[in-house]
C-alpha positions as YAML, in Angstrom:
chain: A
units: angstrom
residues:
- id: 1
  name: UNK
  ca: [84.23, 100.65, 90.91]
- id: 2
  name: UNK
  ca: [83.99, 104.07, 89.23]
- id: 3
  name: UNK
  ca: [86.04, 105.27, 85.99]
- id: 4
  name: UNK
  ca: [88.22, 107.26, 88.14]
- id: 5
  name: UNK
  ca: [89.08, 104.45, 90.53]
- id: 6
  name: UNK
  ca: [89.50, 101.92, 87.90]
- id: 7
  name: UNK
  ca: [92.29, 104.71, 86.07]
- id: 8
  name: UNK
  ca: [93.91, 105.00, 89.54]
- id: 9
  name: UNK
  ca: [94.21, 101.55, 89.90]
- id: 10
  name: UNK
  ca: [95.26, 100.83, 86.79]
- id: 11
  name: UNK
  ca: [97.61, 103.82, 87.18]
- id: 12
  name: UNK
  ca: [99.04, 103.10, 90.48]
- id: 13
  name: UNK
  ca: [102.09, 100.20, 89.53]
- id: 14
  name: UNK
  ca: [103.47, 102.30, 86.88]
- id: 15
  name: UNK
  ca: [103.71, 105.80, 88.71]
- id: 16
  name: UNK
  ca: [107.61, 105.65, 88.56]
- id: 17
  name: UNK
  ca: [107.39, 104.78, 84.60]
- id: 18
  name: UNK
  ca: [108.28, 108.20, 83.52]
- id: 19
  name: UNK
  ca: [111.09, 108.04, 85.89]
- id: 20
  name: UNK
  ca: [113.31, 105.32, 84.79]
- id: 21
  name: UNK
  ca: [116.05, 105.77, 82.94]
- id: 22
  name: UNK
  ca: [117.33, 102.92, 80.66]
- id: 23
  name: UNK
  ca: [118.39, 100.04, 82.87]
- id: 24
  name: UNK
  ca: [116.71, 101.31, 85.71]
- id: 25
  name: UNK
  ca: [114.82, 98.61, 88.03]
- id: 26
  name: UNK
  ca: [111.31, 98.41, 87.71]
- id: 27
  name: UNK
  ca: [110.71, 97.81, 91.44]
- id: 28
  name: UNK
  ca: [111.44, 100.16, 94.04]
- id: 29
  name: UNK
  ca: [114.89, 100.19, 94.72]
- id: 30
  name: UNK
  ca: [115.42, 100.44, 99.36]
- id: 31
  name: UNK
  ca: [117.40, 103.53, 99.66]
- id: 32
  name: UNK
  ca: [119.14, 102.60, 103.63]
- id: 33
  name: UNK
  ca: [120.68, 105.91, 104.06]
- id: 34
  name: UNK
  ca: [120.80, 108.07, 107.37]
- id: 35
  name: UNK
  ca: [122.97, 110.30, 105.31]
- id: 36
  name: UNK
  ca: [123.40, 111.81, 102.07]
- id: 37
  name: UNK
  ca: [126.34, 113.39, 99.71]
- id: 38
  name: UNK
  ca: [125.75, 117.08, 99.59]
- id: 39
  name: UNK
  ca: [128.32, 119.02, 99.20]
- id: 40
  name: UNK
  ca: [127.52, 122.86, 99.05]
- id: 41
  name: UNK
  ca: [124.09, 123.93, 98.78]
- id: 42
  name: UNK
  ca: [122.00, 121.09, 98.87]
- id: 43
  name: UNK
  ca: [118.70, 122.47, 98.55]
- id: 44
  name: UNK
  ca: [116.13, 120.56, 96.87]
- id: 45
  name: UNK
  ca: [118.02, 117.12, 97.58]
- id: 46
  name: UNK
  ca: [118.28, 114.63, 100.58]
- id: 47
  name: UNK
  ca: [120.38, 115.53, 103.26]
- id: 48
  name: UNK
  ca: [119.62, 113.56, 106.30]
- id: 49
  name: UNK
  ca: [117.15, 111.03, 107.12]
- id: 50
  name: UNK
  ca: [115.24, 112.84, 109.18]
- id: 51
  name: UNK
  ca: [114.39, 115.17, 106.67]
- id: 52
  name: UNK
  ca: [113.30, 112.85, 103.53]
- id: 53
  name: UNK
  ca: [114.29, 109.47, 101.90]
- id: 54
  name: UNK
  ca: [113.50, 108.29, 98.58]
- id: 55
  name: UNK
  ca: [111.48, 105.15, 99.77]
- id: 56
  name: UNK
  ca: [109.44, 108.05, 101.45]
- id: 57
  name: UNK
  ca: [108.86, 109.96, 98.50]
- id: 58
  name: UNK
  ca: [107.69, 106.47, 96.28]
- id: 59
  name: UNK
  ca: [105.10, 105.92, 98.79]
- id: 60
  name: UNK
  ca: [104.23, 109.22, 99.31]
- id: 61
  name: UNK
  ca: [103.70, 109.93, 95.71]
- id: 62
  name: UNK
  ca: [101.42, 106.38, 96.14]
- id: 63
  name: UNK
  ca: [99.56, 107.49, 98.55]
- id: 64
  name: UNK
  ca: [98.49, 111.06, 96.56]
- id: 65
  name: UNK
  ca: [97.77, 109.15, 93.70]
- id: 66
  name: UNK
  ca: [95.29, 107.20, 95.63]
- id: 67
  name: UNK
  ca: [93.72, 110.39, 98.13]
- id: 68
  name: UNK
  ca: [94.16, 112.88, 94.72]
- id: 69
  name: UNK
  ca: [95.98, 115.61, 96.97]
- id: 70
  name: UNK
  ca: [99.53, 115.54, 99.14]
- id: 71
  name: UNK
  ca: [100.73, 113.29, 101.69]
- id: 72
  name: UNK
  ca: [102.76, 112.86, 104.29]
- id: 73
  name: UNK
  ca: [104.13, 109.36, 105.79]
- id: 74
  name: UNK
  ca: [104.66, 108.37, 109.24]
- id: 75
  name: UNK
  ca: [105.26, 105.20, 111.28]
- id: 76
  name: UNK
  ca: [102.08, 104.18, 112.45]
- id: 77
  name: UNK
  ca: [98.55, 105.56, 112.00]
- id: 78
  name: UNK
  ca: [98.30, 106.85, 115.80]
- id: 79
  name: UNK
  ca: [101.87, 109.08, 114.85]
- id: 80
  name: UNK
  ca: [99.88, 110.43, 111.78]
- id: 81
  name: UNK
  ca: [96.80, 111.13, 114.13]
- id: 82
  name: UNK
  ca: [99.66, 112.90, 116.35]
- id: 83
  name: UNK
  ca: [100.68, 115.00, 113.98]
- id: 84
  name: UNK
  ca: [97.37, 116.45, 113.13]
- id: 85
  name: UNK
  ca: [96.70, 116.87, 116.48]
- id: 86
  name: UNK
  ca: [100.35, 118.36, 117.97]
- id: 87
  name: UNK
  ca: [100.84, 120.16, 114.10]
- id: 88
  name: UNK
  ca: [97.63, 121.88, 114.53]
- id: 89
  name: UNK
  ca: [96.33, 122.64, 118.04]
- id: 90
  name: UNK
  ca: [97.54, 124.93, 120.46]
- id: 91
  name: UNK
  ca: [96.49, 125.69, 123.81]
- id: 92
  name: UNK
  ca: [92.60, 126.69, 124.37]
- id: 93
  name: UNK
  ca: [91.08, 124.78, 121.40]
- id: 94
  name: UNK
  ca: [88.75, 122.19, 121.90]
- id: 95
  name: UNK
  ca: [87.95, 119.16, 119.53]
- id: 96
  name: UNK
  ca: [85.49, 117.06, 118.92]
- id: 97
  name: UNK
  ca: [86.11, 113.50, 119.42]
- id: 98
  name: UNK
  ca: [83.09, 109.78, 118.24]
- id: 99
  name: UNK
  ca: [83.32, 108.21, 121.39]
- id: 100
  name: UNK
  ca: [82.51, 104.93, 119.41]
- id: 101
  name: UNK
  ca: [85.96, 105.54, 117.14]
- id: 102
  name: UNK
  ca: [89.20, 103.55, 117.61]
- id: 103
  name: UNK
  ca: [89.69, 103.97, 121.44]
- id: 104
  name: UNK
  ca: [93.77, 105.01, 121.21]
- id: 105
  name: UNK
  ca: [92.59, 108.27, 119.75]
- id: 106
  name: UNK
  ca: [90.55, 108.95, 122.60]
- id: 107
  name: UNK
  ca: [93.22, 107.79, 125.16]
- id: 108
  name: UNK
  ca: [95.55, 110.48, 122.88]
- id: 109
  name: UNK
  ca: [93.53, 113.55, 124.25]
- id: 110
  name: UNK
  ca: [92.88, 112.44, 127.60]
- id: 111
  name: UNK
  ca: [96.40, 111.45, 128.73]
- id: 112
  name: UNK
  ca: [98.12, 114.21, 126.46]
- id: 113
  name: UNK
  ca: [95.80, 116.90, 125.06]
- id: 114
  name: UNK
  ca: [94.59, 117.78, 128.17]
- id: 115
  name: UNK
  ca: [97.51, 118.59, 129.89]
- id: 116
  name: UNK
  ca: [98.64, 120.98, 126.74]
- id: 117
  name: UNK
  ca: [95.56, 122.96, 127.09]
- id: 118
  name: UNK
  ca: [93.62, 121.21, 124.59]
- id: 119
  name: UNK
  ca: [89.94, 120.18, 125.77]
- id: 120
  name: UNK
  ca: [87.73, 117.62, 124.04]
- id: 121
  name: UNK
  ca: [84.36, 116.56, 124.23]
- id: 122
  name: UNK
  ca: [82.88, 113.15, 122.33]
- id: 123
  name: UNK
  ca: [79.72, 112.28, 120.20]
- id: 124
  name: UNK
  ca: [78.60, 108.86, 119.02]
- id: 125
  name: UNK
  ca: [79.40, 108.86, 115.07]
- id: 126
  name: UNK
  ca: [75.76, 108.35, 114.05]
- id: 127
  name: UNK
  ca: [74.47, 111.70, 115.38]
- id: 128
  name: UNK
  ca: [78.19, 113.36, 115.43]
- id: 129
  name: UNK
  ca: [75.28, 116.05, 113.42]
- id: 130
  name: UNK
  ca: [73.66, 117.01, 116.88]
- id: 131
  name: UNK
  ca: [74.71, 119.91, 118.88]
- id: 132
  name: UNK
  ca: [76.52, 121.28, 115.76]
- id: 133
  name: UNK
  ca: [80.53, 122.33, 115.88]
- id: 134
  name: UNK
  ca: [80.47, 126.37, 117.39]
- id: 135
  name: UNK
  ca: [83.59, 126.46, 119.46]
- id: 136
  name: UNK
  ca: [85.47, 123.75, 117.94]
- id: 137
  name: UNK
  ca: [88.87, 124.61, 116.09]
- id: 138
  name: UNK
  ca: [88.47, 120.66, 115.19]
- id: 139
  name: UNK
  ca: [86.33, 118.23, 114.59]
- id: 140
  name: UNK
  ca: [87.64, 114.53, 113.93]
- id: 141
  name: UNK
  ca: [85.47, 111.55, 112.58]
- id: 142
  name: UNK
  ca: [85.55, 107.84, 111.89]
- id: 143
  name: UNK
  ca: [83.58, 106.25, 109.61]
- id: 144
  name: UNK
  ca: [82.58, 103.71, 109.41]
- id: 145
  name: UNK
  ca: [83.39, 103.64, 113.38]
- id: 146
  name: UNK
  ca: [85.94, 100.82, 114.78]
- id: 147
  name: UNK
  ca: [83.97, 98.49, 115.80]
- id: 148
  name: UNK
  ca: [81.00, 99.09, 115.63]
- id: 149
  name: UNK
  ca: [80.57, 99.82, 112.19]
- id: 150
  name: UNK
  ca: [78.18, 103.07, 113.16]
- id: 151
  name: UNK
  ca: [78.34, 105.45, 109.71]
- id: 152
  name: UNK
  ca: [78.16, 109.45, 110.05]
- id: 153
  name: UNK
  ca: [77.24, 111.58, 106.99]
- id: 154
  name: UNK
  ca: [80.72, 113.29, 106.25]
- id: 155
  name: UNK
  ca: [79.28, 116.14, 103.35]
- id: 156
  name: UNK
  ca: [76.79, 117.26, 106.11]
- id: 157
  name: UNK
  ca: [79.55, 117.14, 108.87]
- id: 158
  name: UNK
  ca: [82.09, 119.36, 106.67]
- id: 159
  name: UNK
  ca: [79.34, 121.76, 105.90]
- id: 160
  name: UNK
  ca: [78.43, 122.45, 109.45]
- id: 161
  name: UNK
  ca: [81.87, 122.26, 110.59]
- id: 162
  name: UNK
  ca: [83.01, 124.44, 107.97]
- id: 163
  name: UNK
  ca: [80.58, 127.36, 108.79]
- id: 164
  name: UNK
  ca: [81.65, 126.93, 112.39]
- id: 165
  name: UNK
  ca: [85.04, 127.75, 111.20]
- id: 166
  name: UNK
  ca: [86.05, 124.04, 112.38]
- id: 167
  name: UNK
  ca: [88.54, 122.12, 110.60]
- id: 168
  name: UNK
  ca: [86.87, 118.30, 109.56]
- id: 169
  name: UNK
  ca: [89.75, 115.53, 110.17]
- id: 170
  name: UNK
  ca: [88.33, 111.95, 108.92]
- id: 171
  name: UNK
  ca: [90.05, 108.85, 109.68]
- id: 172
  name: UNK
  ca: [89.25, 106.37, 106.69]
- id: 173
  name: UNK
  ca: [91.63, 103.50, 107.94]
- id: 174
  name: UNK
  ca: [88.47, 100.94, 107.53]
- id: 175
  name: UNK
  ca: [87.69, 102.08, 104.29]
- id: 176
  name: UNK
  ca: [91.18, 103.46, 102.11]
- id: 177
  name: UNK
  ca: [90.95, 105.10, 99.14]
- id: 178
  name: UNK
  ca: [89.27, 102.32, 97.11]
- id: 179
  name: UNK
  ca: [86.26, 102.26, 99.61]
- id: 180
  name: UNK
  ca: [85.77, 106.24, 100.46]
- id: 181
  name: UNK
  ca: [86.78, 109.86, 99.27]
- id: 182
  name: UNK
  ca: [86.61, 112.03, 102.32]
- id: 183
  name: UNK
  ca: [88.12, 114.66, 100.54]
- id: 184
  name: UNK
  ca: [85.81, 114.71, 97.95]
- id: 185
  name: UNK
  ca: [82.83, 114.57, 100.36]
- id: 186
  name: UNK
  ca: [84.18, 118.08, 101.64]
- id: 187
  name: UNK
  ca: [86.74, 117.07, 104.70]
- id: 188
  name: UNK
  ca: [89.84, 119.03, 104.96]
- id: 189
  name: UNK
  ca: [92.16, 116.32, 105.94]
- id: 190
  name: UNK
  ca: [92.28, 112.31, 105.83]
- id: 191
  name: UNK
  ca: [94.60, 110.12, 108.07]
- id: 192
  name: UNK
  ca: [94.72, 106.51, 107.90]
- id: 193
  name: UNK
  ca: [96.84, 103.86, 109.90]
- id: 194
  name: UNK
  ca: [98.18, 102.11, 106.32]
- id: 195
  name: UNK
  ca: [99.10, 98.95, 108.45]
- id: 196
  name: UNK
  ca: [95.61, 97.64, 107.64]
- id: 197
  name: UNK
  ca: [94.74, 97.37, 103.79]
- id: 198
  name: UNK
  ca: [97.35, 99.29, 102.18]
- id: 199
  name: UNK
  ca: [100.29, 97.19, 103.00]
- id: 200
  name: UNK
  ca: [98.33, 94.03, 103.94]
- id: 201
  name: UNK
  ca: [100.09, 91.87, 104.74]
- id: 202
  name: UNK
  ca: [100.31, 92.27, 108.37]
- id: 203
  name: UNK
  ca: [104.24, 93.14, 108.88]
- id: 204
  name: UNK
  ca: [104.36, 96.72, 109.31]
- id: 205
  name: UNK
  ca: [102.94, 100.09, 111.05]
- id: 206
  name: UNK
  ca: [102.42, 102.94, 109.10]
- id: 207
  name: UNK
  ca: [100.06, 106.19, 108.76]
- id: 208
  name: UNK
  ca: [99.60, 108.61, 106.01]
- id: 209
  name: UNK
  ca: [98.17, 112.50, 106.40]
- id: 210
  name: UNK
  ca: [96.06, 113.54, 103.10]
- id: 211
  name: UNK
  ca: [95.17, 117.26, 102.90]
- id: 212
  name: UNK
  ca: [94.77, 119.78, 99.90]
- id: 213
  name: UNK
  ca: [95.19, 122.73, 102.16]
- id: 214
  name: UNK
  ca: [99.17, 123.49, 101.88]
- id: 215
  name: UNK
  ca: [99.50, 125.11, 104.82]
- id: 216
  name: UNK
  ca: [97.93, 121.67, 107.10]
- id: 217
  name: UNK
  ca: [100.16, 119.49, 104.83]
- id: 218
  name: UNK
  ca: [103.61, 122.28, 105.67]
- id: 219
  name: UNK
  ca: [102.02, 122.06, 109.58]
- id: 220
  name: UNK
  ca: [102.61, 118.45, 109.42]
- id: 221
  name: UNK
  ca: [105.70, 117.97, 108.04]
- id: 222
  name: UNK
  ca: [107.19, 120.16, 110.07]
- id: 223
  name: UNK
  ca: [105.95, 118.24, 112.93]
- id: 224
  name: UNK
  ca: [107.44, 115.02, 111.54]
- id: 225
  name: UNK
  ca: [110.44, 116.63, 110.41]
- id: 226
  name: UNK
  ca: [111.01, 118.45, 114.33]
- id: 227
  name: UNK
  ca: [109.98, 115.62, 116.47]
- id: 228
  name: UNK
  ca: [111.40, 112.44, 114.56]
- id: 229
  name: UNK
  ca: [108.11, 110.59, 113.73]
- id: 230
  name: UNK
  ca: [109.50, 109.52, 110.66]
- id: 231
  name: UNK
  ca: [108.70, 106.15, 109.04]
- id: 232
  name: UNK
  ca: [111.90, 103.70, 108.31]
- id: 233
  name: UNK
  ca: [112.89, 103.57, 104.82]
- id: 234
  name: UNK
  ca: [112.18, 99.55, 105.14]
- id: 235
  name: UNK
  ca: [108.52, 99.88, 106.32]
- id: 236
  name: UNK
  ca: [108.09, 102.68, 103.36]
- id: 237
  name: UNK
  ca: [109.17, 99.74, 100.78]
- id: 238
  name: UNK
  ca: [106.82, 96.91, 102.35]
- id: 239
  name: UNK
  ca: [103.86, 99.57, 102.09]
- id: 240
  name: UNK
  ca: [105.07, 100.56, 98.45]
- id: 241
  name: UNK
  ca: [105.44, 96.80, 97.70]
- id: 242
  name: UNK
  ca: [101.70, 96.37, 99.33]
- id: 243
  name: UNK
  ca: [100.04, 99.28, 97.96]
- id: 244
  name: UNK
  ca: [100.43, 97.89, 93.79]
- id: 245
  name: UNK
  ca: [97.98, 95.07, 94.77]
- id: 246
  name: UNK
  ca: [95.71, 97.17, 97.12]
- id: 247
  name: UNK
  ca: [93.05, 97.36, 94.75]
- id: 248
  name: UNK
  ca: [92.67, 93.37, 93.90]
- id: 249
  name: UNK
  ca: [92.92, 92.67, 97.61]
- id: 250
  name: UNK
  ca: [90.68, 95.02, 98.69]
- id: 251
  name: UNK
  ca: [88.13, 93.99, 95.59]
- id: 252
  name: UNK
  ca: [88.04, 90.21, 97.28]
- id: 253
  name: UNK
  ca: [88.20, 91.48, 100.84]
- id: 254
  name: UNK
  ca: [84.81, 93.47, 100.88]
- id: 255
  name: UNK
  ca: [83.08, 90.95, 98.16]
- id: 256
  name: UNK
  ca: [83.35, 88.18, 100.46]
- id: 257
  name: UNK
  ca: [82.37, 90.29, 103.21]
- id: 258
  name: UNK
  ca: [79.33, 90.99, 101.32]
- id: 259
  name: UNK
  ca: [78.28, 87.24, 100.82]
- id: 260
  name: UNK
  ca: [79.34, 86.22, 104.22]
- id: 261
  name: UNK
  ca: [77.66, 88.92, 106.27]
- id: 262
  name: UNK
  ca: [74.16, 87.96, 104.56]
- id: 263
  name: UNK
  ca: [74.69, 84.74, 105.60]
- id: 264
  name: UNK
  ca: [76.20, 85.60, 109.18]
- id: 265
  name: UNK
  ca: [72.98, 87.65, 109.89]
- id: 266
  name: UNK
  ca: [70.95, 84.43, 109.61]
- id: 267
  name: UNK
  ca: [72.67, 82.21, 111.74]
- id: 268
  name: UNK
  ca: [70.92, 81.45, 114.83]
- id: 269
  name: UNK
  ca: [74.16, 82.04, 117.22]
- id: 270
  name: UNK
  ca: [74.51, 85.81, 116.18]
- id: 271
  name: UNK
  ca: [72.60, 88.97, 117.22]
- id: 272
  name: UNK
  ca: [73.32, 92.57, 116.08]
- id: 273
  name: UNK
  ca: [75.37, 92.13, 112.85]
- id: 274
  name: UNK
  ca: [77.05, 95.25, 111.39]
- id: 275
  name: UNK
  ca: [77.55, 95.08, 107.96]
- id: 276
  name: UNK
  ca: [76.85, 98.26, 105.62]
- id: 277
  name: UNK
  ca: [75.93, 96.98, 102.94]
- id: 278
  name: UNK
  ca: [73.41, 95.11, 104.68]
- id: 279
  name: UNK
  ca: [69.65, 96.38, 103.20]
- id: 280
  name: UNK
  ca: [68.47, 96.10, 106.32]
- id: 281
  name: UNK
  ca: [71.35, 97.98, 108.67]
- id: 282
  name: UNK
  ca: [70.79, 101.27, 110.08]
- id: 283
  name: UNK
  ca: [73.38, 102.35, 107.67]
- id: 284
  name: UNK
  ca: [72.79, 101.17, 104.54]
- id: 285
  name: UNK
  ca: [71.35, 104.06, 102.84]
- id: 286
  name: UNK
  ca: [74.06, 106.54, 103.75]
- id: 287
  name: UNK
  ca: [76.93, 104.00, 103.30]
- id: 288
  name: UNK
  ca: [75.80, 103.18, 99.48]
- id: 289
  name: UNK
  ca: [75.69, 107.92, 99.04]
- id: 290
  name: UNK
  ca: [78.61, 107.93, 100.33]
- id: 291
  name: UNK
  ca: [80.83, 104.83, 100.05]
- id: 292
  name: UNK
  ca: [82.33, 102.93, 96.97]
- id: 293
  name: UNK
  ca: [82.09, 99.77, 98.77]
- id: 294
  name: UNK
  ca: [81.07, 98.82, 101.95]
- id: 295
  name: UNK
  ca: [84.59, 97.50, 103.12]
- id: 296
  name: UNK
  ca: [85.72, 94.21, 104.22]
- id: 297
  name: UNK
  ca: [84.81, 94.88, 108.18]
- id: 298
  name: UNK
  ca: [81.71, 93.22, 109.90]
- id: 299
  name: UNK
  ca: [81.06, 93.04, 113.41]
- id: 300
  name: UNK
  ca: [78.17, 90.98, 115.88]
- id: 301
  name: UNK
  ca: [77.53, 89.74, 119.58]
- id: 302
  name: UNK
  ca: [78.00, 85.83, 120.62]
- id: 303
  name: UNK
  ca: [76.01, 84.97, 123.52]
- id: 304
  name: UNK
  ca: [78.93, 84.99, 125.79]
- id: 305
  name: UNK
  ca: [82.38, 85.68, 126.11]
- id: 306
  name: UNK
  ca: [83.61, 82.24, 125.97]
- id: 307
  name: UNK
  ca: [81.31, 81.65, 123.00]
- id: 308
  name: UNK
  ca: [83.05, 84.34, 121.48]
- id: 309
  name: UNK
  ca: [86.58, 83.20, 121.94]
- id: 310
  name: UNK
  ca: [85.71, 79.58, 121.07]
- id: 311
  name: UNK
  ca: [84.21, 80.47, 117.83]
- id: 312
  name: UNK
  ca: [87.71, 82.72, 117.24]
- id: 313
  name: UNK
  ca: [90.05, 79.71, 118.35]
- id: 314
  name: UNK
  ca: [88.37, 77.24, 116.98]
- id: 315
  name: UNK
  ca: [87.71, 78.48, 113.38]
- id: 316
  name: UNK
  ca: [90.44, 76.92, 110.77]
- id: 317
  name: UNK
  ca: [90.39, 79.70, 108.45]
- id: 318
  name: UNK
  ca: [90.58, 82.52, 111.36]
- id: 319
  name: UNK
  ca: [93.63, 84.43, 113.16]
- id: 320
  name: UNK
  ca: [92.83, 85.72, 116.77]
- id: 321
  name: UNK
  ca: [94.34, 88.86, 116.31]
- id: 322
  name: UNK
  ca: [93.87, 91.98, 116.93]
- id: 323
  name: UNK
  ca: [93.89, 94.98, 113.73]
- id: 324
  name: UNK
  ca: [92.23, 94.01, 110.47]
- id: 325
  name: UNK
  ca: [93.07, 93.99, 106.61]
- id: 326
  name: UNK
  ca: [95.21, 91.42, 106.05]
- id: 327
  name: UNK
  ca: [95.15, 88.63, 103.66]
- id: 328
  name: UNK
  ca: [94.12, 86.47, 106.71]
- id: 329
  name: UNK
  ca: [90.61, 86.58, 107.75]
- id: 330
  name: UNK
  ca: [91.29, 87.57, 111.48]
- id: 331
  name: UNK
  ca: [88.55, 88.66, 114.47]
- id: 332
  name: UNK
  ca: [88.41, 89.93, 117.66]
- id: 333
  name: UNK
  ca: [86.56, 90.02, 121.15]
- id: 334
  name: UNK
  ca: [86.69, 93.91, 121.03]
- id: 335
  name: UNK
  ca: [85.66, 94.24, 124.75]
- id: 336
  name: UNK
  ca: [89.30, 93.00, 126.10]
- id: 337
  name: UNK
  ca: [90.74, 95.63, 124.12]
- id: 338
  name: UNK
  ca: [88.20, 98.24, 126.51]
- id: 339
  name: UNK
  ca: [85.53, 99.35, 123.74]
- id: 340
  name: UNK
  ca: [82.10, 99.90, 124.92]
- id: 341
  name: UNK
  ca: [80.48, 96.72, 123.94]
- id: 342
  name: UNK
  ca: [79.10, 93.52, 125.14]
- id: 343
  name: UNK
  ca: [81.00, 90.94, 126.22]
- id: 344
  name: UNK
  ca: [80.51, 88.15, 123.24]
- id: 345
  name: UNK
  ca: [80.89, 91.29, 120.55]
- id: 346
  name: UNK
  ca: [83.29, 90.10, 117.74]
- id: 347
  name: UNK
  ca: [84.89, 91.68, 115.27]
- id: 348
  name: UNK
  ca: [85.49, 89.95, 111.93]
- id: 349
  name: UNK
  ca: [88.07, 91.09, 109.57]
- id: 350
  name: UNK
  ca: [87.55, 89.08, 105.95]
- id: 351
  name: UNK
  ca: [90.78, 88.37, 104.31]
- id: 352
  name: UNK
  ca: [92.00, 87.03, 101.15]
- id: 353
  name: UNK
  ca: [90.80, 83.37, 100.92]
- id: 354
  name: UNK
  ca: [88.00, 81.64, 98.68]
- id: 355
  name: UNK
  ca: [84.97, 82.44, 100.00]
- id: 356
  name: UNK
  ca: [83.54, 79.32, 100.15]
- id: 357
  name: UNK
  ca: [85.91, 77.41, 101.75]
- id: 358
  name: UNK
  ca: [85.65, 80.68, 104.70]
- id: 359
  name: UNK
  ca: [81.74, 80.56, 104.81]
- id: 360
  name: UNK
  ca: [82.47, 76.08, 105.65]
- id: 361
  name: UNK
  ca: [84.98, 77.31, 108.36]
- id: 362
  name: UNK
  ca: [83.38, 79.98, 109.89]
- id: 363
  name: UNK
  ca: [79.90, 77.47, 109.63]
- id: 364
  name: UNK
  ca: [81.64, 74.86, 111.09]
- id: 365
  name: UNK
  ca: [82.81, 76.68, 114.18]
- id: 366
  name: UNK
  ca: [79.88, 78.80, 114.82]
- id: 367
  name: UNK
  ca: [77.70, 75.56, 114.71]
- id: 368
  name: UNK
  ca: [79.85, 73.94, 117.33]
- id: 369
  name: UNK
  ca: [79.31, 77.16, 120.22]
- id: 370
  name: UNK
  ca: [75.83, 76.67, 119.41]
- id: 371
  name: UNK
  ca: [75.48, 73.20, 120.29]
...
């Protein structure tokens, strides 16, 4: 971890220190309010829940400690996506879509977009590069890709986009804050489905919008504000509550996935491992530029379908579940879900436990589909 991560880390339980008056809790207080008292003019306070909360603004100010620059909650990662999207777009543009990405964002612009005027096109993340951006108003990456783990280089992206007058949108939901810097590497805004990592502990959907432009970060909140996509003051205290152990969780997350994907890509049941920080992936090289760590996200193909759900099912320290970044070590047959993959492809999720007592379990159950 780098100086600046460690001070952000370090940083990040005490941001409402210089807040508290005498007496004051040190934990977040859960403001419930759909109302507030404001009598006369009541600019510059809450109002109405629609507008702003205080839970909000504790996460939010979370959140920009983390991404360095403004943000803006919402309920789920798709509603931040949403608001880039809806905030931003108008009839005529066209965007640029990885068509190895989370699916849902896809699905977004073909059963919406399009019927607003809004055409896309989509390129597979590891030569998003190739055909350049003229004619985009927006291009929008993931990377690493979910789930295939496919890594795209985002300073050369935001260069070329940039001169083609394209706005760069990167979702970083595998990686957070801890793992990548988009906005250092030259995109113009970040979104990130905070369900995964941030909170972590797999009871809530939420999304964040990062941008240092103030005019992307007003377009937003107006869209929020105007359509309702407003996160409950509840779910903005579970991610607050998750967020002040982000960085030891993440830490153990993506250094067991380091020991168990060199082991992974040696068992004789698996074929085409994903892992980053792999030597030998296609991505290695680029991930270690670009990337702080290599994230806690690895994915390979069982020989079969049912191979692939019996090693799921059957492994003791495994959740069959779909998302990823919880304390539990959880995986997935990604092709049920409609990605573009083989039929045994699984994708593995390392959690929180010891990581030798995970490598025994996942042995264990691997060794029986191979039997």
């Amino acid at each position: 971890m780098s100086e600046t991560a460690k001070f952000r880390a370090a940083a990040l339980p005490h941001l409402r220190r210089g807040r508290l008056a005498k007496g004051a809790p040190i934990p977040l207080p859960l403001t419930m309010a759909a109302i507030f008292h404001a009598p006369g003019d009541a600019t510059g306070f809450d109002q109405y829940g629609r507008f702003s909360n205080p839970t909000w603004d504790a996460v939010e100010h979370m959140l920009a400690h983390l991404e360095d620059a403004p943000c803006v909650a919402f309920p789920s990662g798709m509603a931040a996506i949403s608001a880039v999207f809806f905030g931003l777009l108008k009839s005529g543009d066209r965007i640029l879509l990885p068509s190895d990405g989370y699916h849902t964002t896809r699905a977004l612009a073909e059963r919406f977009l399009k019927s607003f005027g809004v055409a896309y096109d989509v390129r597979p993340t590891s030569t998003f590069l190739d055909g350049g951006f003229d004619g985009y108003r927006l291009a929008f990456v993931e990377t690493p890709a979910n789930p295939g783990l496919d890594i795209c280089d985002i300073t050369a992206v935001a260069e070329a986009a940039h001169k083609a007058s394209a706005i760069l949108v990167v979702d970083n939901t595998t990686m957070t804050p801890f793992g990548q810097r988009p906005l250092d590497l030259g995109a113009d805004i970040v979104v990130a489905a905070d369900t995964k990592a941030p909170n972590g502990h797999s009871d809530v959907l939420f999304g964040h919008v990062a941008s240092r432009n103030a005019d992307i970060i007003a377009a937003v909140t107006d869209w929020r504000e105007t359509s309702g996509a407003i996160p409950g003051p509840f779910e903005a205290w579970l991610v607050h509550r998750g967020l002040e152990t982000l960085d030891v969780r993440f830490d153990r997350m993506c250094s067991s996935a380091e020991v168990l994907a060199r082991r992974l890509k040696d068992h004789p049941a698996i074929s085409g491992l994903r892992f980053p920080g792999l030597e030998s992936d296609p991505s290695h090289n680029l991930g270690h530029a670009q990337m702080e760590r290599f994230g806690f996200l690895i994915s390979f193909v069982l020989a079969s379908e049912d191979k692939a759900e019996d090693f799921i099912n059957n492994c003791a320290l495994m959740q069959a579940a779909t998302s990823f970044g919880g304390v539990h070590t959880s995986a997935e047959r990604r092709a049920k879900r409609g990605d573009a993959v083989p039929p045994g492809f699984v994708r593995l999720s390392v959690g929180c436990e010891p990581v030798e007592e995970l490598w025994q379990a996942i042995e264990a159950s691997l060794d029986g589909i191979s039997g």
